[in-house]
């Protein structure tokens, strides 16, 4: 008996989508009948999702690239926002995240906010891994690529606990943002930021007061 699988692929690079499509079509099981729609931006993706709900022809799997141009109304700024929207309107769909980002902060955020059934880092990705991820997500999720699994192992084995605000401070410092400019990003006062940085230096045993030393220590422990 044929299994119809409705798929929405969202990526702003047509050649990448073509590669994904060909891989799935060549490696699918004989009983699987794939119906694939393609969206190249946030607005197209929302239109496809809304139409599938309206027609009750729901998607089973979504492939979502994180780096996408924002929607015309500015409400959707990335694939993360699209995946969060999909969770609301297509609660039973399996979501596979694809991204070039391999920093711990982004990986942590995506797992926490989206909890995707599949999570693939593009620099890790091969055709066989994509095919394996697709079948695993359908039958035995989750499927995470090597970089994501490595981050999770580091986080689980570390006895260091860093809350969300402190993770964001580390991430912003690693992007070169100066302390005086951190407060607006965090909805905190400058003195609260200073206190948190002091706390982070104690956690990571950094004694020289340099942001670069703190960032390097956090990187070694897998927090950036």
mmCIF file of C-alpha atoms in Angstrom:
data_model
loop_
_atom_site.group_PDB
_atom_site.id
_atom_site.type_symbol
_atom_site.label_atom_id
_atom_site.label_comp_id
_atom_site.label_asym_id
_atom_site.label_seq_id
_atom_site.Cartn_x
_atom_site.Cartn_y
_atom_site.Cartn_z
ATOM 1 C CA UNK A 1 0.000 0.000 0.000
ATOM 2 C CA UNK A 2 1.379 3.405 -1.024
ATOM 3 C CA UNK A 3 2.218 5.944 1.668
ATOM 4 C CA UNK A 4 1.594 9.517 0.484
ATOM 5 C CA UNK A 5 4.027 11.974 2.080
ATOM 6 C CA UNK A 6 3.421 15.704 1.629
ATOM 7 C CA UNK A 7 6.613 17.740 1.879
ATOM 8 C CA UNK A 8 7.295 21.488 1.947
ATOM 9 C CA UNK A 9 10.906 22.513 1.253
ATOM 10 C CA UNK A 10 11.844 26.065 2.232
ATOM 11 C CA UNK A 11 15.187 27.465 1.057
ATOM 12 C CA UNK A 12 16.133 30.570 -0.926
ATOM 13 C CA UNK A 13 18.699 28.705 -3.077
ATOM 14 C CA UNK A 14 16.926 26.826 -5.916
ATOM 15 C CA UNK A 15 19.958 24.613 -6.680
ATOM 16 C CA UNK A 16 20.119 23.415 -3.062
ATOM 17 C CA UNK A 17 16.399 22.585 -3.119
ATOM 18 C CA UNK A 18 16.848 20.706 -6.392
ATOM 19 C CA UNK A 19 19.599 18.638 -4.745
ATOM 20 C CA UNK A 20 17.384 17.820 -1.743
ATOM 21 C CA UNK A 21 14.482 16.928 -4.024
ATOM 22 C CA UNK A 22 16.544 14.612 -6.241
ATOM 23 C CA UNK A 23 18.077 12.873 -3.209
ATOM 24 C CA UNK A 24 14.672 12.124 -1.676
ATOM 25 C CA UNK A 25 13.129 10.970 -4.956
ATOM 26 C CA UNK A 26 16.072 8.645 -5.745
ATOM 27 C CA UNK A 27 16.307 7.154 -2.238
ATOM 28 C CA UNK A 28 12.657 6.879 -1.173
ATOM 29 C CA UNK A 29 11.116 3.506 -0.427
ATOM 30 C CA UNK A 30 9.007 1.954 -3.185
ATOM 31 C CA UNK A 31 5.836 2.331 -1.148
ATOM 32 C CA UNK A 32 6.442 6.058 -0.561
ATOM 33 C CA UNK A 33 4.727 8.548 -2.838
ATOM 34 C CA UNK A 34 6.286 11.994 -2.356
ATOM 35 C CA UNK A 35 4.443 15.232 -3.105
ATOM 36 C CA UNK A 36 6.914 18.116 -2.837
ATOM 37 C CA UNK A 37 6.125 21.830 -2.774
ATOM 38 C CA UNK A 38 8.899 24.435 -2.865
ATOM 39 C CA UNK A 39 9.021 27.854 -1.209
ATOM 40 C CA UNK A 40 11.942 30.243 -1.744
ATOM 41 C CA UNK A 41 11.048 32.776 0.954
ATOM 42 C CA UNK A 42 8.977 33.331 4.103
ATOM 43 C CA UNK A 43 5.907 34.712 2.285
ATOM 44 C CA UNK A 44 5.691 31.734 -0.087
ATOM 45 C CA UNK A 45 6.161 29.309 2.810
ATOM 46 C CA UNK A 46 3.351 30.903 4.858
ATOM 47 C CA UNK A 47 1.043 30.852 1.800
ATOM 48 C CA UNK A 48 1.741 27.117 1.238
ATOM 49 C CA UNK A 49 1.172 26.276 4.916
ATOM 50 C CA UNK A 50 -2.057 28.299 5.154
ATOM 51 C CA UNK A 51 -3.394 26.742 1.933
ATOM 52 C CA UNK A 52 -2.605 23.221 3.166
ATOM 53 C CA UNK A 53 -4.570 23.898 6.368
ATOM 54 C CA UNK A 54 -7.453 25.512 4.480
ATOM 55 C CA UNK A 55 -7.707 22.561 2.040
ATOM 56 C CA UNK A 56 -7.007 20.032 4.847
ATOM 57 C CA UNK A 57 -4.228 18.647 2.651
ATOM 58 C CA UNK A 58 -1.658 18.889 5.421
ATOM 59 C CA UNK A 59 2.114 18.600 5.133
ATOM 60 C CA UNK A 60 3.806 15.644 6.822
ATOM 61 C CA UNK A 61 7.379 16.973 6.657
ATOM 62 C CA UNK A 62 8.885 20.463 6.397
ATOM 63 C CA UNK A 63 12.501 21.154 5.454
ATOM 64 C CA UNK A 64 13.296 24.624 6.801
ATOM 65 C CA UNK A 65 16.453 26.628 6.091
ATOM 66 C CA UNK A 66 17.223 29.061 8.938
ATOM 67 C CA UNK A 67 18.721 31.845 6.766
ATOM 68 C CA UNK A 68 15.856 33.290 4.754
ATOM 69 C CA UNK A 69 14.956 36.833 3.670
ATOM 70 C CA UNK A 70 12.285 38.337 5.988
ATOM 71 C CA UNK A 71 8.607 38.383 5.045
ATOM 72 C CA UNK A 72 7.242 41.543 3.420
ATOM 73 C CA UNK A 73 5.403 42.544 6.615
ATOM 74 C CA UNK A 74 8.575 42.002 8.675
ATOM 75 C CA UNK A 75 6.858 39.567 11.079
ATOM 76 C CA UNK A 76 8.906 36.572 9.925
ATOM 77 C CA UNK A 77 12.638 37.239 9.959
ATOM 78 C CA UNK A 78 14.110 33.733 9.593
ATOM 79 C CA UNK A 79 13.436 30.029 9.267
ATOM 80 C CA UNK A 80 13.177 29.886 13.076
ATOM 81 C CA UNK A 81 10.078 32.111 12.927
ATOM 82 C CA UNK A 82 8.627 29.947 10.129
ATOM 83 C CA UNK A 83 9.248 26.750 12.093
ATOM 84 C CA UNK A 84 7.541 28.268 15.152
ATOM 85 C CA UNK A 85 4.563 29.209 12.926
ATOM 86 C CA UNK A 86 4.479 25.679 11.488
ATOM 87 C CA UNK A 87 4.331 24.237 15.023
ATOM 88 C CA UNK A 88 1.100 26.212 15.567
ATOM 89 C CA UNK A 89 -0.701 25.614 12.276
ATOM 90 C CA UNK A 90 0.696 22.137 11.443
ATOM 91 C CA UNK A 91 1.186 20.572 14.892
ATOM 92 C CA UNK A 92 1.599 17.033 13.530
ATOM 93 C CA UNK A 93 4.157 17.892 10.832
ATOM 94 C CA UNK A 94 7.750 16.786 11.296
ATOM 95 C CA UNK A 95 10.226 19.667 11.030
ATOM 96 C CA UNK A 96 13.760 19.237 9.695
ATOM 97 C CA UNK A 97 15.970 22.279 10.269
ATOM 98 C CA UNK A 98 18.882 22.921 7.895
ATOM 99 C CA UNK A 99 21.424 25.618 8.650
ATOM 100 C CA UNK A 100 24.964 26.820 8.028
ATOM 101 C CA UNK A 101 25.100 28.064 11.643
ATOM 102 C CA UNK A 102 27.127 25.744 13.841
ATOM 103 C CA UNK A 103 27.610 27.921 16.943
ATOM 104 C CA UNK A 104 26.421 26.345 20.190
ATOM 105 C CA UNK A 105 24.228 29.364 20.988
ATOM 106 C CA UNK A 106 22.181 28.974 17.799
ATOM 107 C CA UNK A 107 21.960 25.178 18.122
ATOM 108 C CA UNK A 108 20.799 25.489 21.744
ATOM 109 C CA UNK A 109 18.182 28.123 20.829
ATOM 110 C CA UNK A 110 16.763 26.104 17.936
ATOM 111 C CA UNK A 111 16.478 22.922 20.023
ATOM 112 C CA UNK A 112 14.859 24.872 22.873
ATOM 113 C CA UNK A 113 12.376 26.905 20.807
ATOM 114 C CA UNK A 114 11.552 24.505 17.930
ATOM 115 C CA UNK A 115 12.550 21.035 19.222
ATOM 116 C CA UNK A 116 12.848 19.813 15.602
ATOM 117 C CA UNK A 117 12.494 16.166 14.607
ATOM 118 C CA UNK A 118 15.544 16.629 12.366
ATOM 119 C CA UNK A 119 18.470 19.047 12.692
ATOM 120 C CA UNK A 120 21.140 19.111 9.991
ATOM 121 C CA UNK A 121 24.177 21.369 9.654
ATOM 122 C CA UNK A 122 24.750 22.032 5.955
ATOM 123 C CA UNK A 123 28.546 21.720 6.232
ATOM 124 C CA UNK A 124 28.045 18.151 7.583
ATOM 125 C CA UNK A 125 25.461 17.211 4.988
ATOM 126 C CA UNK A 126 25.841 14.471 2.368
ATOM 127 C CA UNK A 127 23.167 12.910 0.147
ATOM 128 C CA UNK A 128 23.213 9.708 2.198
ATOM 129 C CA UNK A 129 22.822 11.647 5.472
ATOM 130 C CA UNK A 130 19.870 13.589 4.047
ATOM 131 C CA UNK A 131 18.227 10.324 2.925
ATOM 132 C CA UNK A 132 18.862 8.722 6.347
ATOM 133 C CA UNK A 133 17.549 11.805 8.155
ATOM 134 C CA UNK A 134 14.327 11.788 6.118
ATOM 135 C CA UNK A 135 13.546 8.124 6.841
ATOM 136 C CA UNK A 136 14.537 8.463 10.522
ATOM 137 C CA UNK A 137 12.332 11.528 10.984
ATOM 138 C CA UNK A 138 9.382 9.655 9.468
ATOM 139 C CA UNK A 139 9.806 6.507 11.550
ATOM 140 C CA UNK A 140 12.062 7.117 14.548
ATOM 141 C CA UNK A 141 12.774 10.793 15.253
ATOM 142 C CA UNK A 142 14.817 12.737 16.154
ATOM 143 C CA UNK A 143 17.760 12.698 13.742
ATOM 144 C CA UNK A 144 20.585 15.144 14.508
ATOM 145 C CA UNK A 145 23.778 15.609 12.489
ATOM 146 C CA UNK A 146 27.250 15.059 13.971
ATOM 147 C CA UNK A 147 27.841 18.700 14.960
ATOM 148 C CA UNK A 148 24.479 18.901 16.762
ATOM 149 C CA UNK A 149 25.059 15.613 18.600
ATOM 150 C CA UNK A 150 28.513 16.805 19.629
ATOM 151 C CA UNK A 151 27.017 19.985 21.108
ATOM 152 C CA UNK A 152 24.366 17.986 23.003
ATOM 153 C CA UNK A 153 26.996 15.610 24.423
ATOM 154 C CA UNK A 154 29.117 18.548 25.592
ATOM 155 C CA UNK A 155 26.102 20.239 27.180
ATOM 156 C CA UNK A 156 25.007 17.034 28.961
ATOM 157 C CA UNK A 157 28.446 16.206 30.341
ATOM 158 C CA UNK A 158 29.207 19.762 31.495
ATOM 159 C CA UNK A 159 28.432 20.592 35.120
ATOM 160 C CA UNK A 160 28.306 24.295 34.205
ATOM 161 C CA UNK A 161 24.822 25.842 34.144
ATOM 162 C CA UNK A 162 24.387 29.014 32.079
ATOM 163 C CA UNK A 163 20.937 30.620 31.826
ATOM 164 C CA UNK A 164 19.427 32.077 28.640
ATOM 165 C CA UNK A 165 20.461 35.712 29.278
ATOM 166 C CA UNK A 166 24.049 34.694 30.038
ATOM 167 C CA UNK A 167 24.169 32.528 26.909
ATOM 168 C CA UNK A 168 23.066 35.554 24.905
ATOM 169 C CA UNK A 169 25.764 37.709 26.544
ATOM 170 C CA UNK A 170 28.413 35.154 25.542
ATOM 171 C CA UNK A 171 27.043 34.989 22.006
ATOM 172 C CA UNK A 172 26.994 38.785 21.611
ATOM 173 C CA UNK A 173 30.513 39.138 23.036
ATOM 174 C CA UNK A 174 31.707 36.509 20.543
ATOM 175 C CA UNK A 175 30.189 38.676 17.768
ATOM 176 C CA UNK A 176 32.314 41.615 18.957
ATOM 177 C CA UNK A 177 29.539 43.592 20.705
ATOM 178 C CA UNK A 178 31.008 45.855 23.417
ATOM 179 C CA UNK A 179 29.720 45.687 27.002
ATOM 180 C CA UNK A 180 28.214 49.202 26.840
ATOM 181 C CA UNK A 181 26.104 48.093 23.837
ATOM 182 C CA UNK A 182 24.873 44.791 25.337
ATOM 183 C CA UNK A 183 22.052 46.211 27.489
ATOM 184 C CA UNK A 184 19.576 47.056 24.638
ATOM 185 C CA UNK A 185 19.940 43.517 23.203
ATOM 186 C CA UNK A 186 19.088 41.947 26.557
ATOM 187 C CA UNK A 187 16.455 44.226 28.066
ATOM 188 C CA UNK A 188 18.753 44.732 31.073
ATOM 189 C CA UNK A 189 20.442 47.729 32.691
ATOM 190 C CA UNK A 190 24.187 48.190 32.175
ATOM 191 C CA UNK A 191 24.824 47.382 35.856
ATOM 192 C CA UNK A 192 22.832 44.123 35.504
ATOM 193 C CA UNK A 193 24.953 43.226 32.460
ATOM 194 C CA UNK A 194 28.158 43.930 34.427
ATOM 195 C CA UNK A 195 26.933 41.676 37.272
ATOM 196 C CA UNK A 196 26.182 38.878 34.826
ATOM 197 C CA UNK A 197 29.600 39.222 33.176
ATOM 198 C CA UNK A 198 31.218 39.001 36.628
ATOM 199 C CA UNK A 199 29.180 35.842 37.282
ATOM 200 C CA UNK A 200 30.305 34.378 33.929
ATOM 201 C CA UNK A 201 33.979 35.109 34.694
ATOM 202 C CA UNK A 202 33.570 33.200 37.984
ATOM 203 C CA UNK A 203 31.769 30.281 36.279
ATOM 204 C CA UNK A 204 34.486 29.939 33.605
ATOM 205 C CA UNK A 205 37.318 30.796 36.004
ATOM 206 C CA UNK A 206 38.519 33.807 34.026
ATOM 207 C CA UNK A 207 40.620 36.208 36.069
ATOM 208 C CA UNK A 208 42.010 38.788 33.629
ATOM 209 C CA UNK A 209 38.761 40.676 32.926
ATOM 210 C CA UNK A 210 39.218 40.409 29.141
ATOM 211 C CA UNK A 211 36.143 39.627 27.024
ATOM 212 C CA UNK A 212 38.284 37.617 24.597
ATOM 213 C CA UNK A 213 39.510 35.321 27.396
ATOM 214 C CA UNK A 214 35.921 34.772 28.579
ATOM 215 C CA UNK A 215 34.744 34.019 25.040
ATOM 216 C CA UNK A 216 37.591 31.527 24.473
ATOM 217 C CA UNK A 217 36.887 29.776 27.797
ATOM 218 C CA UNK A 218 33.172 29.492 26.942
ATOM 219 C CA UNK A 219 34.036 28.172 23.448
ATOM 220 C CA UNK A 220 36.233 25.438 24.916
ATOM 221 C CA UNK A 221 33.324 24.311 27.087
ATOM 222 C CA UNK A 222 30.910 24.323 24.109
ATOM 223 C CA UNK A 223 28.780 27.312 25.139
ATOM 224 C CA UNK A 224 29.503 29.398 22.035
#
